[in-house]
Amino acid sequence: MNLKHFFIFFYLIAGCYSCSVLSSVKSGDAVASFNNKRLTEIPYEIYFDSSIISLSLFNNKISSIESEIKSLKNLEVLYLGKNDFTSFPKEICFLSNLKVLSLQHNQIDSIPDCICRLKKLERIQINSNRISYISDSISLLEKLEYLDLSRNALTVLPTLLADLSNLNYLDLSFNTLSTLPDSIHYLKGLRNLNLYYAGPLLQVPESFCELRFLEVVKADPTIVFPMCVLSQKTNRLIIYVEP
């Protein structure tokens, strides 16, 4: 019997492991936190408690996830920031009830097609990676409200990103974009947009002026805005230009 199988056997027999590794957040639900533990993998006992709704593994040494994570059928919040992922862990795509996903401060290079399975996602933080490609399937996340793509290696955005009609916060700062897609005006719910050093001489299309609910834009002096933006700078729309 190898060590992993021993742990499985032990926790199934003991039946009380949650007393030591989990803390209750409300009746019937649990949160598990393993931040700053130097872990190289998710503790295997976690996979045997389907009541977990929040799992935090920030600042460890984890580089992959086992398929058993799909047993966490009620998981809504997953923090995997500051680990050793070099690619998007596709096993996450089985977590159909996930609402919040954080993968910031890794070395992930792309967002894959399977992201579309996470229909309930409301918030994605995947900043400070090396992402250069985003699948168009991200456009199917109809509940997505918050998307942080800052500090990556993006040179282009998928046109279908504009299908995210409920998106109200978008951070594109510190990338290498040359332009925003004309379709950006379909982001009707967008209220906060960060373009600070999103790309050298970034061209903002005329269609940008159709974002009637936009309230805050952060920019730098190199960004080229269409003339129509000047006429829309009111008490509602504030554009912060910082060096």
PDB file of C-alpha atoms in Angstrom:
ATOM      1  CA  MET A   1       0.000   0.000   0.000  1.00  0.00           C
ATOM      2  CA  ASN A   2       1.592   3.307  -1.055  1.00  0.00           C
ATOM      3  CA  LEU A   3       1.422   6.456   1.045  1.00  0.00           C
ATOM      4  CA  LYS A   4      -1.458   8.013  -0.897  1.00  0.00           C
ATOM      5  CA  HIS A   5      -3.615   4.921  -0.588  1.00  0.00           C
ATOM      6  CA  PHE A   6      -2.819   4.774   3.113  1.00  0.00           C
ATOM      7  CA  PHE A   7      -4.181   8.311   3.575  1.00  0.00           C
ATOM      8  CA  ILE A   8      -7.338   7.470   1.649  1.00  0.00           C
ATOM      9  CA  PHE A   9      -7.922   4.401   3.786  1.00  0.00           C
ATOM     10  CA  PHE A  10      -7.159   6.238   7.002  1.00  0.00           C
ATOM     11  CA  TYR A  11      -9.528   9.137   6.379  1.00  0.00           C
ATOM     12  CA  LEU A  12     -12.359   6.987   5.175  1.00  0.00           C
ATOM     13  CA  ILE A  13     -12.132   4.845   8.318  1.00  0.00           C
ATOM     14  CA  ALA A  14     -11.573   7.705  10.750  1.00  0.00           C
ATOM     15  CA  GLY A  15     -14.439   9.794   9.358  1.00  0.00           C
ATOM     16  CA  CYS A  16     -13.459  12.854  11.360  1.00  0.00           C
ATOM     17  CA  TYR A  17     -10.574  14.410   9.487  1.00  0.00           C
ATOM     18  CA  SER A  18     -12.571  17.585   8.844  1.00  0.00           C
ATOM     19  CA  CYS A  19     -12.229  18.473  12.525  1.00  0.00           C
ATOM     20  CA  SER A  20      -8.515  19.115  12.041  1.00  0.00           C
ATOM     21  CA  VAL A  21      -8.230  20.573   8.552  1.00  0.00           C
ATOM     22  CA  LEU A  22     -11.513  22.375   7.956  1.00  0.00           C
ATOM     23  CA  SER A  23     -13.402  25.137   9.710  1.00  0.00           C
ATOM     24  CA  SER A  24     -17.148  25.560   9.382  1.00  0.00           C
ATOM     25  CA  VAL A  25     -18.442  28.738   7.780  1.00  0.00           C
ATOM     26  CA  LYS A  26     -22.101  27.877   8.046  1.00  0.00           C
ATOM     27  CA  SER A  27     -24.224  24.834   8.632  1.00  0.00           C
ATOM     28  CA  GLY A  28     -23.465  22.120   6.101  1.00  0.00           C
ATOM     29  CA  ASP A  29     -20.697  24.070   4.342  1.00  0.00           C
ATOM     30  CA  ALA A  30     -16.963  24.339   4.971  1.00  0.00           C
ATOM     31  CA  VAL A  31     -13.895  26.324   4.040  1.00  0.00           C
ATOM     32  CA  ALA A  32     -10.413  24.831   3.756  1.00  0.00           C
ATOM     33  CA  SER A  33      -7.295  26.980   3.906  1.00  0.00           C
ATOM     34  CA  PHE A  34      -3.744  25.780   3.245  1.00  0.00           C
ATOM     35  CA  ASN A  35      -1.964  29.044   2.476  1.00  0.00           C
ATOM     36  CA  ASN A  36       1.820  29.368   2.829  1.00  0.00           C
ATOM     37  CA  LYS A  37       2.392  25.663   3.571  1.00  0.00           C
ATOM     38  CA  ARG A  38       4.998  24.857   0.889  1.00  0.00           C
ATOM     39  CA  LEU A  39       2.703  22.146  -0.444  1.00  0.00           C
ATOM     40  CA  THR A  40       3.554  20.477  -3.748  1.00  0.00           C
ATOM     41  CA  GLU A  41       0.061  19.026  -4.184  1.00  0.00           C
ATOM     42  CA  ILE A  42      -3.440  19.485  -2.835  1.00  0.00           C
ATOM     43  CA  PRO A  43      -3.867  17.480   0.400  1.00  0.00           C
ATOM     44  CA  TYR A  44      -5.582  14.304  -0.725  1.00  0.00           C
ATOM     45  CA  GLU A  45      -8.034  14.201   2.169  1.00  0.00           C
ATOM     46  CA  ILE A  46      -9.722  17.321   0.777  1.00  0.00           C
ATOM     47  CA  TYR A  47     -11.264  15.298  -2.033  1.00  0.00           C
ATOM     48  CA  PHE A  48     -13.432  13.368   0.427  1.00  0.00           C
ATOM     49  CA  ASP A  49     -15.496  16.266   1.718  1.00  0.00           C
ATOM     50  CA  SER A  50     -18.048  17.457  -0.835  1.00  0.00           C
ATOM     51  CA  SER A  51     -19.326  20.080   1.632  1.00  0.00           C
ATOM     52  CA  ILE A  52     -16.326  22.326   0.960  1.00  0.00           C
ATOM     53  CA  ILE A  53     -17.407  25.568  -0.709  1.00  0.00           C
ATOM     54  CA  SER A  54     -14.098  27.461  -0.478  1.00  0.00           C
ATOM     55  CA  LEU A  55     -10.544  26.167  -0.936  1.00  0.00           C
ATOM     56  CA  SER A  56      -7.504  28.409  -0.565  1.00  0.00           C
ATOM     57  CA  LEU A  57      -3.982  27.241  -1.460  1.00  0.00           C
ATOM     58  CA  PHE A  58      -2.195  30.554  -1.916  1.00  0.00           C
ATOM     59  CA  ASN A  59       1.613  30.675  -1.956  1.00  0.00           C
ATOM     60  CA  ASN A  60       2.586  27.039  -2.228  1.00  0.00           C
ATOM     61  CA  LYS A  61       4.582  24.954  -4.739  1.00  0.00           C
ATOM     62  CA  ILE A  62       1.702  23.232  -6.516  1.00  0.00           C
ATOM     63  CA  SER A  63       2.176  22.679 -10.264  1.00  0.00           C
ATOM     64  CA  SER A  64      -0.684  20.320 -11.127  1.00  0.00           C
ATOM     65  CA  ILE A  65      -4.106  19.178  -9.904  1.00  0.00           C
ATOM     66  CA  GLU A  66      -5.404  15.640  -9.792  1.00  0.00           C
ATOM     67  CA  SER A  67      -8.670  14.677 -11.485  1.00  0.00           C
ATOM     68  CA  GLU A  68     -10.172  13.862  -8.084  1.00  0.00           C
ATOM     69  CA  ILE A  69     -10.877  17.556  -7.601  1.00  0.00           C
ATOM     70  CA  LYS A  70     -14.089  17.037  -9.577  1.00  0.00           C
ATOM     71  CA  SER A  71     -15.502  15.349  -6.476  1.00  0.00           C
ATOM     72  CA  LEU A  72     -15.776  18.815  -4.888  1.00  0.00           C
ATOM     73  CA  LYS A  73     -19.167  19.330  -6.458  1.00  0.00           C
ATOM     74  CA  ASN A  74     -20.136  22.250  -4.211  1.00  0.00           C
ATOM     75  CA  LEU A  75     -16.911  24.239  -4.520  1.00  0.00           C
ATOM     76  CA  GLU A  76     -17.627  27.906  -5.281  1.00  0.00           C
ATOM     77  CA  VAL A  77     -14.322  29.624  -4.465  1.00  0.00           C
ATOM     78  CA  LEU A  78     -10.835  28.435  -5.435  1.00  0.00           C
ATOM     79  CA  TYR A  79      -7.620  30.356  -4.708  1.00  0.00           C
ATOM     80  CA  LEU A  80      -4.482  28.993  -6.381  1.00  0.00           C
ATOM     81  CA  GLY A  81      -2.446  32.169  -6.617  1.00  0.00           C
ATOM     82  CA  LYS A  82       1.336  32.202  -6.292  1.00  0.00           C
ATOM     83  CA  ASN A  83       2.027  28.562  -7.088  1.00  0.00           C
ATOM     84  CA  ASP A  84       4.056  26.828  -9.826  1.00  0.00           C
ATOM     85  CA  PHE A  85       1.496  26.325 -12.590  1.00  0.00           C
ATOM     86  CA  THR A  86       2.932  26.702 -16.098  1.00  0.00           C
ATOM     87  CA  SER A  87      -0.365  25.883 -17.815  1.00  0.00           C
ATOM     88  CA  PHE A  88      -4.020  26.318 -16.928  1.00  0.00           C
ATOM     89  CA  PRO A  89      -5.032  23.284 -14.812  1.00  0.00           C
ATOM     90  CA  LYS A  90      -7.861  21.889 -16.939  1.00  0.00           C
ATOM     91  CA  GLU A  91      -9.115  19.729 -14.080  1.00  0.00           C
ATOM     92  CA  ILE A  92     -10.665  22.935 -12.728  1.00  0.00           C
ATOM     93  CA  CYS A  93     -13.109  22.873 -15.634  1.00  0.00           C
ATOM     94  CA  PHE A  94     -15.028  20.055 -13.920  1.00  0.00           C
ATOM     95  CA  LEU A  95     -16.015  22.376 -11.046  1.00  0.00           C
ATOM     96  CA  SER A  96     -19.394  23.339 -12.433  1.00  0.00           C
ATOM     97  CA  ASN A  97     -20.448  25.394  -9.377  1.00  0.00           C
ATOM     98  CA  LEU A  98     -17.312  27.539  -9.239  1.00  0.00           C
ATOM     99  CA  LYS A  99     -17.976  31.272  -8.917  1.00  0.00           C
ATOM    100  CA  VAL A 100     -14.570  32.695  -8.010  1.00  0.00           C
ATOM    101  CA  LEU A 101     -11.255  31.556  -9.505  1.00  0.00           C
ATOM    102  CA  SER A 102      -7.865  33.022  -8.648  1.00  0.00           C
ATOM    103  CA  LEU A 103      -4.724  31.872 -10.476  1.00  0.00           C
ATOM    104  CA  GLN A 104      -2.681  35.038 -10.145  1.00  0.00           C
ATOM    105  CA  HIS A 105       1.123  35.025  -9.870  1.00  0.00           C
ATOM    106  CA  ASN A 106       1.825  31.797 -11.750  1.00  0.00           C
ATOM    107  CA  GLN A 107       3.407  31.125 -15.169  1.00  0.00           C
ATOM    108  CA  ILE A 108       0.259  30.205 -17.111  1.00  0.00           C
ATOM    109  CA  ASP A 109       0.493  30.920 -20.852  1.00  0.00           C
ATOM    110  CA  SER A 110      -3.125  30.576 -22.041  1.00  0.00           C
ATOM    111  CA  ILE A 111      -6.793  30.226 -21.103  1.00  0.00           C
ATOM    112  CA  PRO A 112      -8.119  27.026 -22.757  1.00  0.00           C
ATOM    113  CA  ASP A 113     -11.427  26.103 -24.406  1.00  0.00           C
ATOM    114  CA  CYS A 114     -12.680  24.185 -21.378  1.00  0.00           C
ATOM    115  CA  ILE A 115     -13.152  27.439 -19.456  1.00  0.00           C
ATOM    116  CA  CYS A 116     -16.617  27.576 -21.052  1.00  0.00           C
ATOM    117  CA  ARG A 117     -17.791  24.750 -18.779  1.00  0.00           C
ATOM    118  CA  LEU A 118     -17.615  27.027 -15.740  1.00  0.00           C
ATOM    119  CA  LYS A 119     -21.016  28.571 -16.427  1.00  0.00           C
ATOM    120  CA  LYS A 120     -21.384  30.059 -12.940  1.00  0.00           C
ATOM    121  CA  LEU A 121     -18.078  31.938 -12.853  1.00  0.00           C
ATOM    122  CA  GLU A 122     -18.486  35.520 -11.695  1.00  0.00           C
ATOM    123  CA  ARG A 123     -14.885  36.487 -11.013  1.00  0.00           C
ATOM    124  CA  ILE A 124     -11.546  35.524 -12.605  1.00  0.00           C
ATOM    125  CA  GLN A 125      -8.206  36.789 -11.323  1.00  0.00           C
ATOM    126  CA  ILE A 126      -5.441  35.497 -13.569  1.00  0.00           C
ATOM    127  CA  ASN A 127      -3.150  38.511 -13.485  1.00  0.00           C
ATOM    128  CA  SER A 128       0.636  38.309 -13.245  1.00  0.00           C
ATOM    129  CA  ASN A 129       1.113  35.278 -15.484  1.00  0.00           C
ATOM    130  CA  ARG A 130       2.422  35.087 -19.082  1.00  0.00           C
ATOM    131  CA  ILE A 131      -0.854  34.654 -20.925  1.00  0.00           C
ATOM    132  CA  SER A 132      -0.651  35.328 -24.651  1.00  0.00           C
ATOM    133  CA  TYR A 133      -3.771  33.450 -25.767  1.00  0.00           C
ATOM    134  CA  ILE A 134      -7.392  33.445 -24.581  1.00  0.00           C
ATOM    135  CA  SER A 135      -9.870  31.013 -26.091  1.00  0.00           C
ATOM    136  CA  ASP A 136     -13.027  32.509 -27.612  1.00  0.00           C
ATOM    137  CA  SER A 137     -14.955  30.123 -25.388  1.00  0.00           C
ATOM    138  CA  ILE A 138     -14.510  32.570 -22.526  1.00  0.00           C
ATOM    139  CA  SER A 139     -17.350  34.494 -24.168  1.00  0.00           C
ATOM    140  CA  LEU A 140     -19.772  31.800 -22.939  1.00  0.00           C
ATOM    141  CA  LEU A 141     -19.322  32.791 -19.299  1.00  0.00           C
ATOM    142  CA  GLU A 142     -22.560  34.729 -19.140  1.00  0.00           C
ATOM    143  CA  LYS A 143     -22.355  35.453 -15.399  1.00  0.00           C
ATOM    144  CA  LEU A 144     -18.805  36.821 -15.455  1.00  0.00           C
ATOM    145  CA  GLU A 145     -18.606  40.261 -13.834  1.00  0.00           C
ATOM    146  CA  TYR A 146     -14.918  40.700 -12.965  1.00  0.00           C
ATOM    147  CA  LEU A 147     -11.920  39.837 -15.162  1.00  0.00           C
ATOM    148  CA  ASP A 148      -8.342  40.718 -14.244  1.00  0.00           C
ATOM    149  CA  LEU A 149      -5.882  40.034 -17.083  1.00  0.00           C
ATOM    150  CA  SER A 150      -3.248  42.532 -16.003  1.00  0.00           C
ATOM    151  CA  ARG A 151       0.497  41.878 -16.163  1.00  0.00           C
ATOM    152  CA  ASN A 152       0.441  39.229 -18.871  1.00  0.00           C
ATOM    153  CA  ALA A 153       1.744  38.969 -22.457  1.00  0.00           C
ATOM    154  CA  LEU A 154      -1.429  39.709 -24.427  1.00  0.00           C
ATOM    155  CA  THR A 155      -0.972  41.169 -27.902  1.00  0.00           C
ATOM    156  CA  VAL A 156      -4.582  40.710 -28.984  1.00  0.00           C
ATOM    157  CA  LEU A 157      -7.964  40.121 -27.358  1.00  0.00           C
ATOM    158  CA  PRO A 158     -10.520  37.631 -28.665  1.00  0.00           C
ATOM    159  CA  THR A 159     -13.282  39.460 -30.527  1.00  0.00           C
ATOM    160  CA  LEU A 160     -15.903  37.389 -28.754  1.00  0.00           C
ATOM    161  CA  LEU A 161     -14.765  38.746 -25.408  1.00  0.00           C
ATOM    162  CA  ALA A 162     -17.366  41.424 -26.073  1.00  0.00           C
ATOM    163  CA  ASP A 163     -20.122  38.847 -25.571  1.00  0.00           C
ATOM    164  CA  LEU A 164     -19.568  39.100 -21.817  1.00  0.00           C
ATOM    165  CA  SER A 165     -22.604  41.303 -21.364  1.00  0.00           C
ATOM    166  CA  ASN A 166     -22.485  41.230 -17.536  1.00  0.00           C
ATOM    167  CA  LEU A 167     -18.821  42.202 -17.285  1.00  0.00           C
ATOM    168  CA  ASN A 168     -18.455  45.380 -15.242  1.00  0.00           C
ATOM    169  CA  TYR A 169     -14.725  45.312 -14.379  1.00  0.00           C
ATOM    170  CA  LEU A 170     -11.918  44.632 -16.883  1.00  0.00           C
ATOM    171  CA  ASP A 171      -8.215  45.090 -16.140  1.00  0.00           C
ATOM    172  CA  LEU A 172      -5.865  44.949 -19.144  1.00  0.00           C
ATOM    173  CA  SER A 173      -2.998  46.935 -17.662  1.00  0.00           C
ATOM    174  CA  PHE A 174       0.627  46.017 -18.317  1.00  0.00           C
ATOM    175  CA  ASN A 175       0.203  43.963 -21.478  1.00  0.00           C
ATOM    176  CA  THR A 176       1.415  44.491 -25.067  1.00  0.00           C
ATOM    177  CA  LEU A 177      -1.859  45.187 -26.854  1.00  0.00           C
ATOM    178  CA  SER A 178      -1.824  47.385 -29.951  1.00  0.00           C
ATOM    179  CA  THR A 179      -5.575  47.898 -30.230  1.00  0.00           C
ATOM    180  CA  LEU A 180      -8.891  47.009 -28.660  1.00  0.00           C
ATOM    181  CA  PRO A 181     -11.442  45.121 -30.766  1.00  0.00           C
ATOM    182  CA  ASP A 182     -14.187  47.220 -32.381  1.00  0.00           C
ATOM    183  CA  SER A 183     -16.659  44.887 -30.737  1.00  0.00           C
ATOM    184  CA  ILE A 184     -15.802  46.359 -27.334  1.00  0.00           C
ATOM    185  CA  HIS A 185     -18.958  48.462 -27.474  1.00  0.00           C
ATOM    186  CA  TYR A 186     -20.992  45.310 -26.841  1.00  0.00           C
ATOM    187  CA  LEU A 187     -19.698  45.239 -23.263  1.00  0.00           C
ATOM    188  CA  LYS A 188     -22.793  47.167 -22.232  1.00  0.00           C
ATOM    189  CA  GLY A 189     -22.345  46.534 -18.512  1.00  0.00           C
ATOM    190  CA  LEU A 190     -18.723  47.723 -18.360  1.00  0.00           C
ATOM    191  CA  ARG A 191     -18.161  50.353 -15.693  1.00  0.00           C
ATOM    192  CA  ASN A 192     -14.498  50.109 -14.780  1.00  0.00           C
ATOM    193  CA  LEU A 193     -11.700  49.656 -17.353  1.00  0.00           C
ATOM    194  CA  ASN A 194      -7.969  49.688 -16.632  1.00  0.00           C
ATOM    195  CA  LEU A 195      -5.776  50.346 -19.682  1.00  0.00           C
ATOM    196  CA  TYR A 196      -2.723  51.599 -17.807  1.00  0.00           C
ATOM    197  CA  TYR A 197       0.250  50.552 -19.951  1.00  0.00           C
ATOM    198  CA  ALA A 198      -1.931  47.957 -21.675  1.00  0.00           C
ATOM    199  CA  GLY A 199       0.243  48.382 -24.761  1.00  0.00           C
ATOM    200  CA  PRO A 200       2.521  50.931 -26.435  1.00  0.00           C
ATOM    201  CA  LEU A 201       0.466  53.516 -28.371  1.00  0.00           C
ATOM    202  CA  LEU A 202      -2.663  51.488 -27.784  1.00  0.00           C
ATOM    203  CA  GLN A 203      -5.403  52.494 -30.253  1.00  0.00           C
ATOM    204  CA  VAL A 204      -8.884  52.774 -28.762  1.00  0.00           C
ATOM    205  CA  PRO A 205     -11.595  52.378 -31.451  1.00  0.00           C
ATOM    206  CA  GLU A 206     -14.445  54.841 -32.093  1.00  0.00           C
ATOM    207  CA  SER A 207     -16.925  52.238 -30.899  1.00  0.00           C
ATOM    208  CA  PHE A 208     -15.511  52.795 -27.405  1.00  0.00           C
ATOM    209  CA  CYS A 209     -17.761  55.853 -27.143  1.00  0.00           C
ATOM    210  CA  GLU A 210     -20.836  53.628 -27.157  1.00  0.00           C
ATOM    211  CA  LEU A 211     -20.037  52.346 -23.673  1.00  0.00           C
ATOM    212  CA  ARG A 212     -22.692  54.517 -22.050  1.00  0.00           C
ATOM    213  CA  PHE A 213     -22.361  53.100 -18.532  1.00  0.00           C
ATOM    214  CA  LEU A 214     -18.584  53.403 -18.291  1.00  0.00           C
ATOM    215  CA  GLU A 215     -17.601  55.312 -15.156  1.00  0.00           C
ATOM    216  CA  VAL A 216     -13.834  54.945 -14.659  1.00  0.00           C
ATOM    217  CA  VAL A 217     -10.996  54.490 -17.149  1.00  0.00           C
ATOM    218  CA  LYS A 218      -7.352  54.314 -16.085  1.00  0.00           C
ATOM    219  CA  ALA A 219      -4.844  55.143 -18.802  1.00  0.00           C
ATOM    220  CA  ASP A 220      -1.335  56.380 -19.503  1.00  0.00           C
ATOM    221  CA  PRO A 221      -0.198  59.219 -21.817  1.00  0.00           C
ATOM    222  CA  THR A 222       0.647  56.877 -24.721  1.00  0.00           C
ATOM    223  CA  ILE A 223      -2.921  55.667 -25.237  1.00  0.00           C
ATOM    224  CA  VAL A 224      -4.715  57.118 -28.265  1.00  0.00           C
ATOM    225  CA  PHE A 225      -8.391  57.813 -27.542  1.00  0.00           C
ATOM    226  CA  PRO A 226     -10.909  58.760 -30.263  1.00  0.00           C
ATOM    227  CA  MET A 227     -12.090  62.393 -30.242  1.00  0.00           C
ATOM    228  CA  CYS A 228     -15.594  61.335 -29.219  1.00  0.00           C
ATOM    229  CA  VAL A 229     -14.264  60.423 -25.768  1.00  0.00           C
ATOM    230  CA  LEU A 230     -13.576  64.086 -24.994  1.00  0.00           C
ATOM    231  CA  SER A 231     -17.225  64.969 -25.383  1.00  0.00           C
ATOM    232  CA  GLN A 232     -18.236  62.172 -23.005  1.00  0.00           C
ATOM    233  CA  LYS A 233     -15.995  63.186 -20.118  1.00  0.00           C
ATOM    234  CA  THR A 234     -18.658  64.215 -17.648  1.00  0.00           C
ATOM    235  CA  ASN A 235     -19.316  63.746 -13.977  1.00  0.00           C
ATOM    236  CA  ARG A 236     -20.170  60.145 -14.811  1.00  0.00           C
ATOM    237  CA  LEU A 237     -17.121  59.215 -16.900  1.00  0.00           C
ATOM    238  CA  ILE A 238     -13.728  59.869 -15.305  1.00  0.00           C
ATOM    239  CA  ILE A 239     -10.499  59.143 -17.191  1.00  0.00           C
ATOM    240  CA  TYR A 240      -7.399  58.973 -15.036  1.00  0.00           C
ATOM    241  CA  VAL A 241      -4.240  59.544 -17.058  1.00  0.00           C
ATOM    242  CA  GLU A 242      -1.109  58.816 -15.052  1.00  0.00           C
ATOM    243  CA  PRO A 243       2.540  58.848 -16.215  1.00  0.00           C
TER     244      PRO A 243
END
